[in-house]
PDB file of C-alpha atoms in Angstrom:
ATOM      1  CA  MET A1460    -200.433  28.963 -54.517  1.00 50.00           C
ATOM      2  CA  PHE A1461    -197.834  26.429 -53.430  1.00 56.00           C
ATOM      3  CA  ARG A1462    -196.048  26.453 -56.876  1.00 61.00           C
ATOM      4  CA  ASN A1463    -194.236  29.776 -56.283  1.00 61.00           C
ATOM      5  CA  MET A1464    -193.062  28.728 -52.807  1.00 62.00           C
ATOM      6  CA  SER A1465    -189.511  28.165 -52.122  1.00 68.00           C
ATOM      7  CA  VAL A1466    -187.377  27.788 -48.951  1.00 66.00           C
ATOM      8  CA  LEU A1467    -186.140  31.275 -49.137  1.00 69.00           C
ATOM      9  CA  ALA A1468    -189.606  32.605 -49.513  1.00 65.00           C
ATOM     10  CA  LEU A1469    -190.766  30.474 -46.492  1.00 60.00           C
ATOM     11  CA  CYS A1470    -188.086  31.838 -44.293  1.00 62.00           C
ATOM     12  CA  THR A1471    -188.566  35.517 -45.276  1.00 66.00           C
ATOM     13  CA  ASN A1472    -192.322  35.456 -45.439  1.00 63.00           C
ATOM     14  CA  ARG A1473    -193.622  36.999 -42.169  1.00 66.00           C
ATOM     15  CA  ARG A1474    -196.806  35.181 -42.390  1.00 66.00           C
ATOM     16  CA  GLY A1475    -195.150  31.752 -42.130  1.00 66.00           C
ATOM     17  CA  SER A1476    -192.596  32.684 -39.519  1.00 72.00           C
ATOM     18  CA  VAL A1477    -194.886  32.419 -36.587  1.00 75.00           C
ATOM     19  CA  ALA A1478    -195.568  28.723 -37.526  1.00 77.00           C
ATOM     20  CA  VAL A1479    -192.053  27.888 -37.868  1.00 80.00           C
ATOM     21  CA  GLU A1480    -191.175  29.574 -34.659  1.00 85.00           C
ATOM     22  CA  PHE A1481    -193.962  27.793 -32.848  1.00 88.00           C
ATOM     23  CA  ALA A1482    -192.709  24.405 -34.246  1.00 90.00           C
ATOM     24  CA  VAL A1483    -189.171  25.071 -33.080  1.00 92.00           C
ATOM     25  CA  ILE A1484    -190.007  26.251 -29.714  1.00 94.00           C
ATOM     26  CA  SER A1485    -192.504  23.356 -29.227  1.00 95.00           C
ATOM     27  CA  VAL A1486    -189.717  20.884 -30.022  1.00 95.00           C
ATOM     28  CA  LEU A1487    -187.257  22.666 -27.662  1.00 95.00           C
ATOM     29  CA  LEU A1488    -189.958  22.688 -24.916  1.00 96.00           C
ATOM     30  CA  ILE A1489    -190.618  19.119 -25.381  1.00 94.00           C
ATOM     31  CA  VAL A1490    -186.949  18.105 -25.186  1.00 89.00           C
ATOM     32  CA  PHE A1491    -186.549  20.284 -22.122  1.00 91.00           C
ATOM     33  CA  MET A1492    -189.590  18.657 -20.363  1.00 93.00           C
ATOM     34  CA  PHE A1493    -188.098  15.276 -21.325  1.00 88.00           C
ATOM     35  CA  PHE A1494    -184.812  15.926 -19.666  1.00 87.00           C
ATOM     36  CA  LEU A1495    -186.468  17.558 -16.627  1.00 90.00           C
ATOM     37  CA  THR A1496    -188.652  14.525 -16.177  1.00 90.00           C
ATOM     38  CA  ASP A1497    -185.650  12.227 -16.337  1.00 87.00           C
ATOM     39  CA  LEU A1498    -183.862  14.328 -13.753  1.00 87.00           C
ATOM     40  CA  VAL A1499    -186.924  14.304 -11.366  1.00 90.00           C
ATOM     41  CA  VAL A1500    -187.048  10.507 -11.653  1.00 87.00           C
ATOM     42  CA  ARG A1501    -183.248  10.105 -11.040  1.00 86.00           C
ATOM     43  CA  ASN A1502    -183.487  12.299  -7.970  1.00 89.00           C
ATOM     44  CA  ALA A1503    -186.585  10.475  -6.591  1.00 89.00           C
ATOM     45  CA  THR A1504    -184.786   7.168  -7.039  1.00 88.00           C
ATOM     46  CA  THR A1505    -181.657   8.506  -5.283  1.00 90.00           C
ATOM     47  CA  GLY A1506    -183.937   9.748  -2.475  1.00 92.00           C
ATOM     48  CA  ARG A1507    -185.460   6.239  -2.038  1.00 91.00           C
ATOM     49  CA  LEU A1508    -182.092   4.582  -2.056  1.00 92.00           C
ATOM     50  CA  ASP A1509    -180.841   7.008   0.613  1.00 94.00           C
ATOM     51  CA  ARG A1510    -183.954   6.280   2.884  1.00 94.00           C
ATOM     52  CA  VAL A1511    -183.497   2.472   2.329  1.00 93.00           C
ATOM     53  CA  ALA A1512    -179.663   2.686   3.021  1.00 94.00           C
ATOM     54  CA  TYR A1513    -180.151   4.656   6.242  1.00 95.00           C
ATOM     55  CA  SER A1514    -183.017   2.363   7.433  1.00 93.00           C
ATOM     56  CA  VAL A1515    -181.022  -0.874   6.583  1.00 93.00           C
ATOM     57  CA  ALA A1516    -177.998   0.506   8.330  1.00 92.00           C
ATOM     58  CA  GLY A1517    -180.036   1.188  11.453  1.00 91.00           C
ATOM     59  CA  ILE A1518    -181.020  -2.431  11.515  1.00 90.00           C
ATOM     60  CA  VAL A1519    -177.453  -3.442  11.114  1.00 89.00           C
ATOM     61  CA  ARG A1520    -176.382  -1.412  13.934  1.00 87.00           C
ATOM     62  CA  GLU A1521    -178.846  -2.963  16.499  1.00 85.00           C
ATOM     63  CA  ARG A1522    -176.444  -5.834  17.278  1.00 73.00           C
ATOM     64  CA  VAL A1523    -177.777  -6.352  20.871  1.00 68.00           C
ATOM     65  CA  GLN A1524    -181.636  -6.254  20.076  1.00 76.00           C
ATOM     66  CA  LEU A1525    -181.678  -8.034  16.738  1.00 76.00           C
ATOM     67  CA  TYR A1526    -178.616 -10.260  16.581  1.00 74.00           C
ATOM     68  CA  ASP A1527    -178.104 -11.635  20.157  1.00 76.00           C
ATOM     69  CA  ALA A1528    -175.236  -9.097  20.924  1.00 77.00           C
ATOM     70  CA  ARG A1529    -173.297 -10.829  17.986  1.00 80.00           C
ATOM     71  CA  GLU A1530    -171.218  -8.035  16.542  1.00 81.00           C
ATOM     72  CA  LYS A1531    -169.784  -9.889  13.569  1.00 85.00           C
ATOM     73  CA  LEU A1532    -171.825 -10.339  10.505  1.00 85.00           C
ATOM     74  CA  ASN A1533    -172.274 -13.397   8.375  1.00 86.00           C
ATOM     75  CA  GLN A1534    -173.652 -13.871   4.811  1.00 89.00           C
ATOM     76  CA  GLY A1535    -177.114 -14.870   6.112  1.00 88.00           C
ATOM     77  CA  ASP A1536    -177.452 -11.421   7.745  1.00 87.00           C
ATOM     78  CA  VAL A1537    -176.483  -9.675   4.589  1.00 89.00           C
ATOM     79  CA  ASP A1538    -178.883 -11.660   2.546  1.00 90.00           C
ATOM     80  CA  GLN A1539    -181.715 -11.119   4.881  1.00 90.00           C
ATOM     81  CA  ILE A1540    -180.817  -7.320   4.844  1.00 90.00           C
ATOM     82  CA  ALA A1541    -180.887  -7.373   1.019  1.00 90.00           C
ATOM     83  CA  LYS A1542    -184.389  -8.843   1.034  1.00 90.00           C
ATOM     84  CA  LEU A1543    -185.594  -6.210   3.438  1.00 91.00           C
ATOM     85  CA  ALA A1544    -184.096  -3.513   1.175  1.00 91.00           C
ATOM     86  CA  ALA A1545    -185.824  -5.021  -1.822  1.00 89.00           C
ATOM     87  CA  ARG A1546    -189.062  -5.091   0.044  1.00 90.00           C
ATOM     88  CA  MET A1547    -188.706  -1.589   1.196  1.00 91.00           C
ATOM     89  CA  LEU A1548    -188.012  -0.275  -2.359  1.00 88.00           C
ATOM     90  CA  THR A1549    -191.026  -2.341  -3.693  1.00 86.00           C
ATOM     91  CA  ASP A1550    -193.239  -0.809  -1.120  1.00 86.00           C
ATOM     92  CA  MET A1551    -191.994   2.799  -2.190  1.00 82.00           C
ATOM     93  CA  ASP A1552    -192.452   1.914  -6.066  1.00 75.00           C
ATOM     94  CA  LEU A1553    -194.418  -1.069  -7.197  1.00 69.00           C
ATOM     95  CA  ASP A1554    -193.032  -0.704 -10.683  1.00 73.00           C
ATOM     96  CA  ALA A1555    -189.331  -0.628  -9.601  1.00 73.00           C
ATOM     97  CA  ASP A1556    -187.164  -3.260 -11.440  1.00 76.00           C
ATOM     98  CA  LEU A1557    -185.049  -4.685  -8.629  1.00 80.00           C
ATOM     99  CA  SER A1558    -183.497  -7.524 -10.518  1.00 82.00           C
ATOM    100  CA  LYS A1559    -180.186  -5.694 -10.497  1.00 82.00           C
ATOM    101  CA  LEU A1560    -180.347  -4.418  -6.885  1.00 87.00           C
ATOM    102  CA  GLN A1561    -176.929  -4.630  -5.278  1.00 90.00           C
ATOM    103  CA  LEU A1562    -175.906  -4.296  -1.621  1.00 92.00           C
ATOM    104  CA  VAL A1563    -172.578  -4.221  -0.035  1.00 92.00           C
ATOM    105  CA  VAL A1564    -172.090  -4.249   3.840  1.00 92.00           C
ATOM    106  CA  GLU A1565    -168.736  -3.627   5.331  1.00 93.00           C
ATOM    107  CA  GLU A1566    -167.841  -4.166   8.934  1.00 92.00           C
ATOM    108  CA  LEU A1567    -164.743  -2.796  10.833  1.00 91.00           C
ATOM    109  CA  HIS A1568    -163.754  -4.100  14.262  1.00 89.00           C
ATOM    110  CA  PHE A1569    -160.766  -2.901  16.264  1.00 87.00           C
ATOM    111  CA  GLU A1570    -158.380  -4.603  18.555  1.00 84.00           C
ATOM    112  CA  ASP A1571    -158.839  -4.118  22.331  1.00 80.00           C
ATOM    113  CA  ILE A1572    -157.038  -1.185  23.801  1.00 74.00           C
ATOM    114  CA  THR A1573    -153.975  -2.276  25.840  1.00 70.00           C
ATOM    115  CA  SER A1574    -153.395   0.914  27.778  1.00 69.00           C
ATOM    116  CA  ILE A1575    -156.001   3.407  29.242  1.00 71.00           C
ATOM    117  CA  GLY A1576    -154.566   6.536  27.465  1.00 70.00           C
ATOM    118  CA  SER A1577    -153.999   4.752  24.055  1.00 71.00           C
ATOM    119  CA  THR A1578    -155.405   6.484  20.975  1.00 73.00           C
ATOM    120  CA  ARG A1579    -154.273   3.839  18.525  1.00 78.00           C
ATOM    121  CA  LYS A1580    -156.867   2.283  16.367  1.00 79.00           C
ATOM    122  CA  ASP A1581    -155.574  -1.085  15.256  1.00 79.00           C
ATOM    123  CA  ILE A1582    -157.923  -2.970  12.868  1.00 83.00           C
ATOM    124  CA  ASP A1583    -158.812  -6.411  14.143  1.00 84.00           C
ATOM    125  CA  LEU A1584    -161.180  -7.347  11.352  1.00 87.00           C
ATOM    126  CA  TYR A1585    -162.455  -5.864   8.122  1.00 90.00           C
ATOM    127  CA  ARG A1586    -164.822  -7.591   6.042  1.00 90.00           C
ATOM    128  CA  ARG A1587    -166.838  -6.849   2.876  1.00 92.00           C
ATOM    129  CA  TRP A1588    -170.021  -8.755   2.288  1.00 89.00           C
ATOM    130  CA  GLN A1589    -172.088  -8.741  -0.979  1.00 90.00           C
ATOM    131  CA  SER A1590    -175.595  -9.620  -2.068  1.00 85.00           C
ATOM    132  CA  GLY A1591    -176.944  -9.636  -5.489  1.00 77.00           C
ATOM    133  CA  SER A1592    -174.554  -9.061  -8.374  1.00 72.00           C
ATOM    134  CA  ALA A1593    -172.611  -6.488  -6.467  1.00 54.00           C
ATOM    135  CA  GLY A1594    -169.403  -6.570  -8.500  1.00 67.00           C
ATOM    136  CA  GLY A1595    -169.924  -2.982  -9.620  1.00 80.00           C
ATOM    137  CA  CYS A1596    -171.284  -1.521  -6.392  1.00 85.00           C
ATOM    138  CA  THR A1597    -168.663   0.102  -4.423  1.00 86.00           C
ATOM    139  CA  PRO A1598    -168.804   2.729  -1.647  1.00 89.00           C
ATOM    140  CA  PRO A1599    -167.258   6.113  -2.195  1.00 90.00           C
ATOM    141  CA  GLN A1600    -164.527   5.235   0.282  1.00 91.00           C
ATOM    142  CA  ALA A1601    -163.768   1.810   1.792  1.00 90.00           C
ATOM    143  CA  LEU A1602    -164.634   1.571   5.566  1.00 89.00           C
ATOM    144  CA  ASN A1603    -161.183   0.519   6.582  1.00 88.00           C
ATOM    145  CA  GLN A1604    -159.982   3.957   5.433  1.00 89.00           C
ATOM    146  CA  LEU A1605    -162.456   5.687   7.693  1.00 88.00           C
ATOM    147  CA  THR A1606    -161.044   4.686  11.154  1.00 85.00           C
ATOM    148  CA  GLN A1607    -161.229   8.189  12.301  1.00 88.00           C
ATOM    149  CA  LEU A1608    -165.053   7.940  12.532  1.00 86.00           C
ATOM    150  CA  ALA A1609    -165.012   5.270  15.199  1.00 84.00           C
ATOM    151  CA  PRO A1610    -165.530   6.653  18.774  1.00 85.00           C
ATOM    152  CA  LYS A1611    -164.287   5.197  21.917  1.00 83.00           C
ATOM    153  CA  GLY A1612    -167.210   3.617  23.763  1.00 79.00           C
ATOM    154  CA  SER A1613    -168.025   3.893  27.519  1.00 75.00           C
ATOM    155  CA  TYR A1614    -166.286   0.476  28.208  1.00 77.00           C
ATOM    156  CA  GLY A1615    -162.933   1.918  26.964  1.00 75.00           C
ATOM    157  CA  ARG A1616    -162.927   0.172  23.481  1.00 81.00           C
ATOM    158  CA  TRP A1617    -163.256   1.426  20.011  1.00 85.00           C
ATOM    159  CA  VAL A1618    -166.914   0.872  18.708  1.00 88.00           C
ATOM    160  CA  PRO A1619    -167.203  -1.281  15.527  1.00 89.00           C
ATOM    161  CA  LEU A1620    -168.288   0.447  12.435  1.00 91.00           C
ATOM    162  CA  TYR A1621    -170.659  -0.885   9.698  1.00 93.00           C
ATOM    163  CA  GLN A1622    -171.121   0.755   6.098  1.00 94.00           C
ATOM    164  CA  VAL A1623    -174.211  -0.239   3.906  1.00 94.00           C
ATOM    165  CA  THR A1624    -174.074   0.591   0.196  1.00 94.00           C
ATOM    166  CA  ILE A1625    -177.031   0.091  -2.097  1.00 93.00           C
ATOM    167  CA  CYS A1626    -176.730   0.406  -5.866  1.00 91.00           C
ATOM    168  CA  LEU A1627    -179.475   0.258  -8.588  1.00 87.00           C
ATOM    169  CA  PRO A1628    -178.785   0.656 -12.207  1.00 83.00           C
ATOM    170  CA  THR A1629    -181.431   2.918 -13.888  1.00 81.00           C
ATOM    171  CA  THR A1630    -182.215   4.107 -17.335  1.00 76.00           C
ATOM    172  CA  SER A1631    -181.304   7.723 -18.035  1.00 75.00           C
ATOM    173  CA  TRP A1632    -182.145   9.264 -21.422  1.00 74.00           C
ATOM    174  CA  TYR A1633    -179.846  12.337 -20.492  1.00 71.00           C
ATOM    175  CA  THR A1634    -176.782  10.094 -19.831  1.00 72.00           C
ATOM    176  CA  TRP A1635    -177.575   8.110 -22.885  1.00 72.00           C
ATOM    177  CA  LEU A1636    -177.716  11.170 -25.213  1.00 72.00           C
ATOM    178  CA  THR A1637    -174.842  13.073 -23.663  1.00 72.00           C
ATOM    179  CA  THR A1638    -172.236  10.336 -23.300  1.00 72.00           C
ATOM    180  CA  SER A1639    -171.022   7.396 -25.565  1.00 69.00           C
ATOM    181  CA  SER A1640    -171.616   4.871 -22.716  1.00 65.00           C
ATOM    182  CA  THR A1641    -173.919   2.077 -23.582  1.00 67.00           C
ATOM    183  CA  GLU A1642    -174.275   0.925 -19.864  1.00 70.00           C
ATOM    184  CA  ASN A1643    -176.960   2.298 -17.665  1.00 72.00           C
ATOM    185  CA  PRO A1644    -175.849   4.663 -14.906  1.00 77.00           C
ATOM    186  CA  GLN A1645    -175.814   3.310 -11.552  1.00 83.00           C
ATOM    187  CA  LEU A1646    -177.322   5.202  -8.599  1.00 87.00           C
ATOM    188  CA  SER A1647    -175.977   4.404  -5.183  1.00 89.00           C
ATOM    189  CA  SER A1648    -176.422   5.404  -1.656  1.00 92.00           C
ATOM    190  CA  PHE A1649    -174.517   4.541   1.556  1.00 93.00           C
ATOM    191  CA  ALA A1650    -174.783   5.004   5.267  1.00 94.00           C
ATOM    192  CA  ILE A1651    -172.167   4.502   8.007  1.00 92.00           C
ATOM    193  CA  VAL A1652    -173.271   3.536  11.462  1.00 91.00           C
ATOM    194  CA  MET A1653    -171.584   2.316  14.634  1.00 88.00           C
ATOM    195  CA  ALA A1654    -172.696  -0.820  16.757  1.00 84.00           C
ATOM    196  CA  ARG A1655    -174.994  -0.277  19.714  1.00 78.00           C
TER     197      ARG A1655
END
C-alpha cells in the first residue's frame, strides 16, 4: 500500500488532505496561542508594575506624614522604597524573579518665588536616585524637563515634584523570535507626583 505513495500523490489525494490540513492548522493554532499567552503575561506584568509605581510614588509624596516634613530624599529613602516595591511585586506574584528589579526616583525642587506675580520656575535642585542595577532604567522623560507640571502651592511657592520609575526585564518569546536582540525586553512603568 505504501510502496506506490509519492509526495505528489499525497498532496493530490483527497483522503490525505484532511490530515495534512489538520496538522498545519494545529501547528498554526499552537503558535498563535503561544504568542497570545506571551502577550497576556507581558500585559499582566506591566499592570503590576503600574500599580506598584503608583503606590510607591504615593508613599514618596507623603513627605509630612512619613518623612518628618523633609522634602529632600536620600539614598536610604530610595533603598527602603525599592524594598517595598519588591515586596509588593512578590505579594502579587510569588514566582516573580525580582533579582533584576530596578528603581529610579527623581526629585525636582524650585527656588523660592521672589515676587508675588512671578511665573518663573527656576530649578533649585534636581537629583536622580537609583536602587538595584538601574543603569538601563530610564524614565520616558527626565523630570527636570517637566517643570510645567509643577503647580503653585497655597503658600505661594512651586510644589516639588517626584518621579518614580520601576523597570523589570522579562522573557518574551515574541520579541526573541521577531528581533535579533539577545537581551530580554525591559518592561517599565513610571508615576509623577507632587509633594504634600
